[in-house]
Short mmCIF file of N, CA, C and O in Angstrom, two decimals:
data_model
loop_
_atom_site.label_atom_id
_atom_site.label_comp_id
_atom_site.label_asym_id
_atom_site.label_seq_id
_atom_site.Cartn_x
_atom_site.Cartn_y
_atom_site.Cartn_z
N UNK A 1 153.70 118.93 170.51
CA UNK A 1 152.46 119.29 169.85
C UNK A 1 152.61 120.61 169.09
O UNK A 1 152.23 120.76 167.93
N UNK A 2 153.24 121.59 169.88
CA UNK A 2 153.76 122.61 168.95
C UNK A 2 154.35 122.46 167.41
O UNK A 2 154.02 123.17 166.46
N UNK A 3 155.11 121.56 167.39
CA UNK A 3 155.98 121.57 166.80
C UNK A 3 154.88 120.68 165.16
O UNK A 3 154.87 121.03 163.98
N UNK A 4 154.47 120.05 165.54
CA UNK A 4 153.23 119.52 164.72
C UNK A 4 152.24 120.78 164.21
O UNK A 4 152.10 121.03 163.02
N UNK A 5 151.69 121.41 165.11
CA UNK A 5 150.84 122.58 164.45
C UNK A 5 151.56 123.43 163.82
O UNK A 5 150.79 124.07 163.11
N UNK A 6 152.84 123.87 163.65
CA UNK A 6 153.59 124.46 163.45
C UNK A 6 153.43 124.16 161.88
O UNK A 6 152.82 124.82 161.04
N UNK A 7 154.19 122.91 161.72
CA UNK A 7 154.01 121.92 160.10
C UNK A 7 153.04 122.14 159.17
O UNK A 7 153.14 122.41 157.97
N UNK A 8 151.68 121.93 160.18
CA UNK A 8 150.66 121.25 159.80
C UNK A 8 149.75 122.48 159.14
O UNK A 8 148.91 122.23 158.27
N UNK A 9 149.98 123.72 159.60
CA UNK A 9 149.55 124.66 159.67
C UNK A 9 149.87 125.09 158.67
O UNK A 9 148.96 125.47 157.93
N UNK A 10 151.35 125.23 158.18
CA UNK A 10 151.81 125.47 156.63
C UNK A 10 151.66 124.94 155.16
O UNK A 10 152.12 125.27 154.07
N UNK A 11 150.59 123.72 155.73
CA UNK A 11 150.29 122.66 154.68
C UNK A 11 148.76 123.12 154.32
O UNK A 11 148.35 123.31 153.18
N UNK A 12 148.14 123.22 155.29
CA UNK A 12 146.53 124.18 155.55
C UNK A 12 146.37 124.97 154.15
O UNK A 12 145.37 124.78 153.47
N UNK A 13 147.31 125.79 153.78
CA UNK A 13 147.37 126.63 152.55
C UNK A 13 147.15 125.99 151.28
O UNK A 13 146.62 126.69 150.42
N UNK A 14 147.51 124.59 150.90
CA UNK A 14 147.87 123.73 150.23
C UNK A 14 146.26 123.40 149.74
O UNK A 14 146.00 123.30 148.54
N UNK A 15 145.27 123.25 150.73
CA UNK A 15 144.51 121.99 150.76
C UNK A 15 142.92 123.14 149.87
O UNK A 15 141.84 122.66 149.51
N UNK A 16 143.34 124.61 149.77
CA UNK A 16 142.23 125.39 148.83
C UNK A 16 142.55 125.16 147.47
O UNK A 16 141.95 125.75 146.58
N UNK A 17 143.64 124.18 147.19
CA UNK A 17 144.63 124.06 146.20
C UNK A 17 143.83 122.75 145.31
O UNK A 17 143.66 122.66 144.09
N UNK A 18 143.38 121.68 146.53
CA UNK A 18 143.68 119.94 146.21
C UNK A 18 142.19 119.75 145.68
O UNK A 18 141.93 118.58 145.38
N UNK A 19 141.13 120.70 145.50
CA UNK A 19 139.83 120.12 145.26
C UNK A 19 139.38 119.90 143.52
O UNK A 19 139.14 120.55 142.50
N UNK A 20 139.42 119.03 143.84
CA UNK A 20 139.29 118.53 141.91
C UNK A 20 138.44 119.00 140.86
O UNK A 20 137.31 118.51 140.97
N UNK A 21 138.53 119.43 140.32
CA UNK A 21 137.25 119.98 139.20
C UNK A 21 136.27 118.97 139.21
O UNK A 21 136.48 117.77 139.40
N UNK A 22 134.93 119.66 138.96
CA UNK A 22 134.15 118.38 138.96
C UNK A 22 134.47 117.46 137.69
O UNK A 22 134.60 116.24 137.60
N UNK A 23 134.53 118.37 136.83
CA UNK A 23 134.25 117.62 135.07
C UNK A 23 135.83 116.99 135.05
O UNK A 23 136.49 116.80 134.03
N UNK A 24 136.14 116.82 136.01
CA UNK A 24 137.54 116.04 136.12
C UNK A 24 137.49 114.92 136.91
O UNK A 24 138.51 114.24 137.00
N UNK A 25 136.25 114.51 137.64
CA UNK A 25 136.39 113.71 138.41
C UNK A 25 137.88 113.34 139.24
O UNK A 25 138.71 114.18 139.61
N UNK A 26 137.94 112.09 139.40
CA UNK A 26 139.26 111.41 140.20
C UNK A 26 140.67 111.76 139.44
O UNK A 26 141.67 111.21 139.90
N UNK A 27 140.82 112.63 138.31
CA UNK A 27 141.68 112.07 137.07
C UNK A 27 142.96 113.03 137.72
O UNK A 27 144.13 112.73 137.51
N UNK A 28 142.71 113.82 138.27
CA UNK A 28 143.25 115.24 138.72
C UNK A 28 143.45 116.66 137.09
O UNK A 28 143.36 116.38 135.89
N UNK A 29 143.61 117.54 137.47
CA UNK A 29 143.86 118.39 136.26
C UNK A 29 145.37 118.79 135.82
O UNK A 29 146.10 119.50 136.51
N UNK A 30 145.66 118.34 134.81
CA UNK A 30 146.82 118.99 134.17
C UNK A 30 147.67 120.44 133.94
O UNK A 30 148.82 120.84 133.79
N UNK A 31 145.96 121.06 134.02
CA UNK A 31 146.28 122.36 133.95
C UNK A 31 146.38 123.46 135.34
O UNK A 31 146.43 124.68 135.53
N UNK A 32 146.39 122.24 136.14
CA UNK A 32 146.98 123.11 137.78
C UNK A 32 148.02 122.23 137.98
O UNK A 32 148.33 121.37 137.16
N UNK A 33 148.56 122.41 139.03
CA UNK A 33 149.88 121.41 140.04
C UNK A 33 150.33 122.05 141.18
O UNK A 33 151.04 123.06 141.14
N UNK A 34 150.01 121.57 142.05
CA UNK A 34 150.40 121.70 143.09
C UNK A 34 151.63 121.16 143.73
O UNK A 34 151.48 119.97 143.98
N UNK A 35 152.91 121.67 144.11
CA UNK A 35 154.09 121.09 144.87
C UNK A 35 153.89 121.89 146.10
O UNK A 35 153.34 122.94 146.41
N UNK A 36 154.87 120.50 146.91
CA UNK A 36 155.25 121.27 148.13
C UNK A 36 156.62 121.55 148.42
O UNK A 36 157.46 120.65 148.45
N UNK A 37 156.88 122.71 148.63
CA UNK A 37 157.82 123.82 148.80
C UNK A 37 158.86 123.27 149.91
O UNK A 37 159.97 122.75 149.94
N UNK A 38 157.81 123.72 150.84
CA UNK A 38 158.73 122.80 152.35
C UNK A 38 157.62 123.11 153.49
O UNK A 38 156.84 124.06 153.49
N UNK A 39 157.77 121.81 154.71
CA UNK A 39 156.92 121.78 155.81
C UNK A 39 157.99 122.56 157.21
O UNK A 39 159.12 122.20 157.54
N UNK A 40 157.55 123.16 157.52
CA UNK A 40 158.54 124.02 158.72
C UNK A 40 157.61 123.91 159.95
O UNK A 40 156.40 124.15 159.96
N UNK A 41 158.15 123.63 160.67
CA UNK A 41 159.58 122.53 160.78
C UNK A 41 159.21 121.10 160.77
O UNK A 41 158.23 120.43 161.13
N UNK A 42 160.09 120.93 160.35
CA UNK A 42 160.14 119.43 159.61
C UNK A 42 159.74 118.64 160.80
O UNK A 42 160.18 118.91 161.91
N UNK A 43 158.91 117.69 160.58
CA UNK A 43 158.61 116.69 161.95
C UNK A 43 158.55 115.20 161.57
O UNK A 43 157.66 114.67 160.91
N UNK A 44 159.73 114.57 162.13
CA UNK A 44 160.16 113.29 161.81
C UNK A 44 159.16 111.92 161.61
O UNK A 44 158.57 111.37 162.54
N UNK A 45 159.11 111.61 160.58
CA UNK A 45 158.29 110.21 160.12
C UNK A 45 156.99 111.10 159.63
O UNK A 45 156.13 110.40 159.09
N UNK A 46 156.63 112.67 159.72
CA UNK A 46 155.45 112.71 158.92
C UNK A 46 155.63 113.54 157.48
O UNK A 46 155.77 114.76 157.46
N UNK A 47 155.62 113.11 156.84
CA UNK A 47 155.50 113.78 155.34
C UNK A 47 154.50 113.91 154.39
O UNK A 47 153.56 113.13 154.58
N UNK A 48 154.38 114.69 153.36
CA UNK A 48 153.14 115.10 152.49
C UNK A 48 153.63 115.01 151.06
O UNK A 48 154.62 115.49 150.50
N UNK A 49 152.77 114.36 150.68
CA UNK A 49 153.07 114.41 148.46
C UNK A 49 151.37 114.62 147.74
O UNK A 49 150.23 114.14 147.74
N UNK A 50 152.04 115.46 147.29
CA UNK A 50 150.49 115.81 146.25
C UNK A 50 150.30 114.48 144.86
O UNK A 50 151.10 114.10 144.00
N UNK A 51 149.08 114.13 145.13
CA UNK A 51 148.66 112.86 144.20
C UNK A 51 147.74 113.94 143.25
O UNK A 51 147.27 115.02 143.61
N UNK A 52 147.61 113.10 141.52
CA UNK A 52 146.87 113.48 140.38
C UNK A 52 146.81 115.00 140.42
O UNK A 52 145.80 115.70 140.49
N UNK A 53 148.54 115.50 140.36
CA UNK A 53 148.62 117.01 140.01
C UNK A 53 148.31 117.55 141.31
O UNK A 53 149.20 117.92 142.08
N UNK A 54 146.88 117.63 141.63
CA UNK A 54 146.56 118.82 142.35
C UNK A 54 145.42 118.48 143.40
O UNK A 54 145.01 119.06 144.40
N UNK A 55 145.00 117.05 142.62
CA UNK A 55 143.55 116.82 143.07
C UNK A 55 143.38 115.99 144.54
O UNK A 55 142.27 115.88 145.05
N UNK A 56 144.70 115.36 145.23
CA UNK A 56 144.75 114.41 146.54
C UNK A 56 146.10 115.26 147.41
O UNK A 56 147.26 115.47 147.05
N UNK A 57 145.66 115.47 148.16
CA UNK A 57 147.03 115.66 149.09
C UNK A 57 147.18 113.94 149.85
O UNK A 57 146.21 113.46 150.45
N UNK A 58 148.06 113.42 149.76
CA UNK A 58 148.18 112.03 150.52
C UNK A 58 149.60 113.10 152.15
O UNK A 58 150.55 113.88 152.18
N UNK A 59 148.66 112.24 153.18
CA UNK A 59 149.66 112.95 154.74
C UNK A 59 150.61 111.25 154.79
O UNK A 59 149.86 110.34 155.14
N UNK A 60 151.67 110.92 154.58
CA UNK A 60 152.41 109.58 155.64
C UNK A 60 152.72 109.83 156.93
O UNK A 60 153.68 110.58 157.07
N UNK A 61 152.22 109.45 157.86
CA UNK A 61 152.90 109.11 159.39
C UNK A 61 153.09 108.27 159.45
O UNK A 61 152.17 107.46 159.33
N UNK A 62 154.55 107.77 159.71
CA UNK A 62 155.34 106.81 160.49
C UNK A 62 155.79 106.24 161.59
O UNK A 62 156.51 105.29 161.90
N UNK A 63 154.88 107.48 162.35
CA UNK A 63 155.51 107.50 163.24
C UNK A 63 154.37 107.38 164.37
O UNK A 63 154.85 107.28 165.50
N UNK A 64 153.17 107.38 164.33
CA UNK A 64 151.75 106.72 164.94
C UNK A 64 151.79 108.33 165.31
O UNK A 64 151.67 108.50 166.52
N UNK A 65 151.92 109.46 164.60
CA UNK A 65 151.54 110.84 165.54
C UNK A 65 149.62 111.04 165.74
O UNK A 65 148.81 110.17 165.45
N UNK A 66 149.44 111.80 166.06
CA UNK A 66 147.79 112.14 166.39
C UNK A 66 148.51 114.00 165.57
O UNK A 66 149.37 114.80 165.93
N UNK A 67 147.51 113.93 164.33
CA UNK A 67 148.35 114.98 163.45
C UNK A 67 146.76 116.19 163.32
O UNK A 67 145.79 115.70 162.74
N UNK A 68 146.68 117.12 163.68
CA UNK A 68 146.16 118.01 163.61
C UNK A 68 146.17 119.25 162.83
O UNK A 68 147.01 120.11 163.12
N UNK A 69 145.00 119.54 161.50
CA UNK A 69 145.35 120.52 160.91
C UNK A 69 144.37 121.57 161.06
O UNK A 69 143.17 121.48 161.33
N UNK A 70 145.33 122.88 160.78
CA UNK A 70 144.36 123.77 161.53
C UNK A 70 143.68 124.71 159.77
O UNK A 70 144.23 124.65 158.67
N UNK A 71 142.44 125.42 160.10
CA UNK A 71 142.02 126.02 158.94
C UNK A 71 142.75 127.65 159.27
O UNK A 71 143.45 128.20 160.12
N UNK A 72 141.85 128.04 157.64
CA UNK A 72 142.60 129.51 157.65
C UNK A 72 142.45 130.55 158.87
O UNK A 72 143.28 131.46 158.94
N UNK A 73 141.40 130.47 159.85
CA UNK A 73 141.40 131.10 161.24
C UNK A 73 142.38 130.97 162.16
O UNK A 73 142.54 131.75 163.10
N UNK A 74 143.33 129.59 161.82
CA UNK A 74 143.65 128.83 163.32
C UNK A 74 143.13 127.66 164.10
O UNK A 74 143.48 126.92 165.02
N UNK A 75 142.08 127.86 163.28
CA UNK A 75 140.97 127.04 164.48
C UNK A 75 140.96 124.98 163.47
O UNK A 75 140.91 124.65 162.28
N UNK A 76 141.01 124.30 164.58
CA UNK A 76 141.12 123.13 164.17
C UNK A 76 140.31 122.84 162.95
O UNK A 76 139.14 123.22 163.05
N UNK A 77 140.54 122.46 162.21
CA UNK A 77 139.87 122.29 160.86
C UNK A 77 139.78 120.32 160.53
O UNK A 77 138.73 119.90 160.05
N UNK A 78 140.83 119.39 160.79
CA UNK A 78 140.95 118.24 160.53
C UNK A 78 141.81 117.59 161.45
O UNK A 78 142.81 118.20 161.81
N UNK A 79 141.58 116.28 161.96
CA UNK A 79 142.42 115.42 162.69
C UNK A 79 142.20 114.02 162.17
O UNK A 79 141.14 113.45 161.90
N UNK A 80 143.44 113.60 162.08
CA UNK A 80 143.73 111.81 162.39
C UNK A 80 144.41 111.74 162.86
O UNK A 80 145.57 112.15 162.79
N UNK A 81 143.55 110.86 163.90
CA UNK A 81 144.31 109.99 165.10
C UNK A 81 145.09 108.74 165.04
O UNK A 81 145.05 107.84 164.19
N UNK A 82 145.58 108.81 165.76
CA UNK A 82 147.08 107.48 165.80
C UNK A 82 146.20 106.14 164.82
O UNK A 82 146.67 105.60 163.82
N UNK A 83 144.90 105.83 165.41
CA UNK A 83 145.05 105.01 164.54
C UNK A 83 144.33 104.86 163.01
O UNK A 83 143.89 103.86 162.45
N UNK A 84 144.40 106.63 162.43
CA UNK A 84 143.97 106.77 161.21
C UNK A 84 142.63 107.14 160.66
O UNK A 84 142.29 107.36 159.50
N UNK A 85 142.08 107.16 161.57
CA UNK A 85 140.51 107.88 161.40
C UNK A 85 140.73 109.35 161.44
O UNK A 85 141.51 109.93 162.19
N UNK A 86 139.95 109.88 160.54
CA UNK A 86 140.29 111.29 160.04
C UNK A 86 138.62 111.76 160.55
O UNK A 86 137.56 111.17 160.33
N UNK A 87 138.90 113.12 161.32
CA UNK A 87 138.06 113.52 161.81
C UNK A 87 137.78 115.08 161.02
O UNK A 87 138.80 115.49 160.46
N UNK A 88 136.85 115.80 160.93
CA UNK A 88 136.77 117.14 160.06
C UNK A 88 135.99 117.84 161.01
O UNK A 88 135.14 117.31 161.72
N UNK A 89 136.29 119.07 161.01
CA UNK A 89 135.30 120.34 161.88
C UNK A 89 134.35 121.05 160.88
O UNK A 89 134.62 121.93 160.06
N UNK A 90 132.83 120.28 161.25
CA UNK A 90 131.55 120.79 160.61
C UNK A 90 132.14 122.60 160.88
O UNK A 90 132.18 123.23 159.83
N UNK A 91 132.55 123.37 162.09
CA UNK A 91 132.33 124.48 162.32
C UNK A 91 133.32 125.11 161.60
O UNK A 91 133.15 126.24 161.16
N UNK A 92 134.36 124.50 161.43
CA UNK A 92 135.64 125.03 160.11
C UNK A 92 134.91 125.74 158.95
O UNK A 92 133.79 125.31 158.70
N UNK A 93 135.40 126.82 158.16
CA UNK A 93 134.92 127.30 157.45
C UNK A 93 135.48 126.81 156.41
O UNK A 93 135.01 126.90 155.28
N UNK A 94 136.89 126.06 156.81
CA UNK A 94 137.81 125.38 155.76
C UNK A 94 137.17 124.43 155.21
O UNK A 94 137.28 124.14 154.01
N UNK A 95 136.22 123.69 156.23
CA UNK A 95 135.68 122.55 155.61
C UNK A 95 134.36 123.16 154.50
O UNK A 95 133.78 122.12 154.21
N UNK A 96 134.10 123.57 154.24
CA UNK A 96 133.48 124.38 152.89
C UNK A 96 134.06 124.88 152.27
O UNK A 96 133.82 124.57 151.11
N UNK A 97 135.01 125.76 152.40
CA UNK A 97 135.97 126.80 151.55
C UNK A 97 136.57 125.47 150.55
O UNK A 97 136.08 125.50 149.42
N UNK A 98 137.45 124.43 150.77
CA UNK A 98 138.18 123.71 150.33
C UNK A 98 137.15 122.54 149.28
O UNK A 98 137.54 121.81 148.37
N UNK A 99 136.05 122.69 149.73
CA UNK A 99 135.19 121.42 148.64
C UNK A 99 135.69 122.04 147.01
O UNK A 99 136.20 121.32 146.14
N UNK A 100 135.35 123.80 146.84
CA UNK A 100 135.41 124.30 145.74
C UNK A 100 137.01 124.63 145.27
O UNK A 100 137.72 124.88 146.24
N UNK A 101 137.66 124.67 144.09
CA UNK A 101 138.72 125.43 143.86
C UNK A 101 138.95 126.30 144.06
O UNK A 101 139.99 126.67 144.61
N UNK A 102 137.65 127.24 143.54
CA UNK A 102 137.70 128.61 144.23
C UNK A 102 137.17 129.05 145.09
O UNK A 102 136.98 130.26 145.10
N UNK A 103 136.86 128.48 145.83
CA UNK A 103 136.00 128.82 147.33
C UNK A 103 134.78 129.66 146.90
O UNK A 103 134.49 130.84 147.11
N UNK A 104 134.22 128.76 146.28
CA UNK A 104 132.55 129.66 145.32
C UNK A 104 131.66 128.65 146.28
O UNK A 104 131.20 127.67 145.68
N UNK A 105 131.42 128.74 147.44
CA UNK A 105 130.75 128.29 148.61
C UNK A 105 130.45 128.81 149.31
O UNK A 105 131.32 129.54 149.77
N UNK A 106 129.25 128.89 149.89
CA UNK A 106 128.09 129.67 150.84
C UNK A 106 128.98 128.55 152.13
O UNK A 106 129.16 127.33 152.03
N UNK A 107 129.29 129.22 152.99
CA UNK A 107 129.88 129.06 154.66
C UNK A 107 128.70 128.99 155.37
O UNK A 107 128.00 129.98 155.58
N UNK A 108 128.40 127.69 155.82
CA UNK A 108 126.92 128.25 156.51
C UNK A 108 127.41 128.51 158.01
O UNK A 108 126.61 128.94 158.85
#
């Protein structure tokens, strides 16, 4: 489990990155891009690719993990479980910070 938060945690940074302009809808923007650098430490069968530039982070597990990401506090921010239901923390501040590009969001 360590070794998962570890990953997952370095990807967290990524996701103030992935929120789409509005006047862009689904299309993603050209004029950002997001890559990923590297996941440390690497954890077998799960990997990450940024979809439409900037605008989707897509997660693959291969491996049926229960994958946990944490927000900019530490504190659990998102989970999907083994069998793919993605869960979000109303109390995450991530989960507001990340709707906007620039985090131009009232945290309630």
């Amino acid at each position: 489990m360590r070794k998962h938060r570890a990953a997952l945690a370095a990807i967290t940074t990524l996701f103030c990155l992935l929120a789409a302009a509005p006047a862009l809808g689904h299309e993603g923007n050209p004029d950002f891009r997001s890559e990923i650098e590297a996941v440390r430490p690497a954890v077998p069968g799960v990997g990450f690719e940024v979809l439409n530039y900037d605008s989707d982070m897509l997660l693959v597990d291969r491996g049926g993990h229960e994958v946990v990401i944490y927000g900019y506090e530490g504190e659990p921010y998102a989970r999907i479980l083994r069998d793919g239901t993605v869960q979000k923390n109303r109390l995450s501040a991530a989960t507001y910070l990340n709707e906007n590009r620039f985090a131009e969001v009232q945290v309630p």
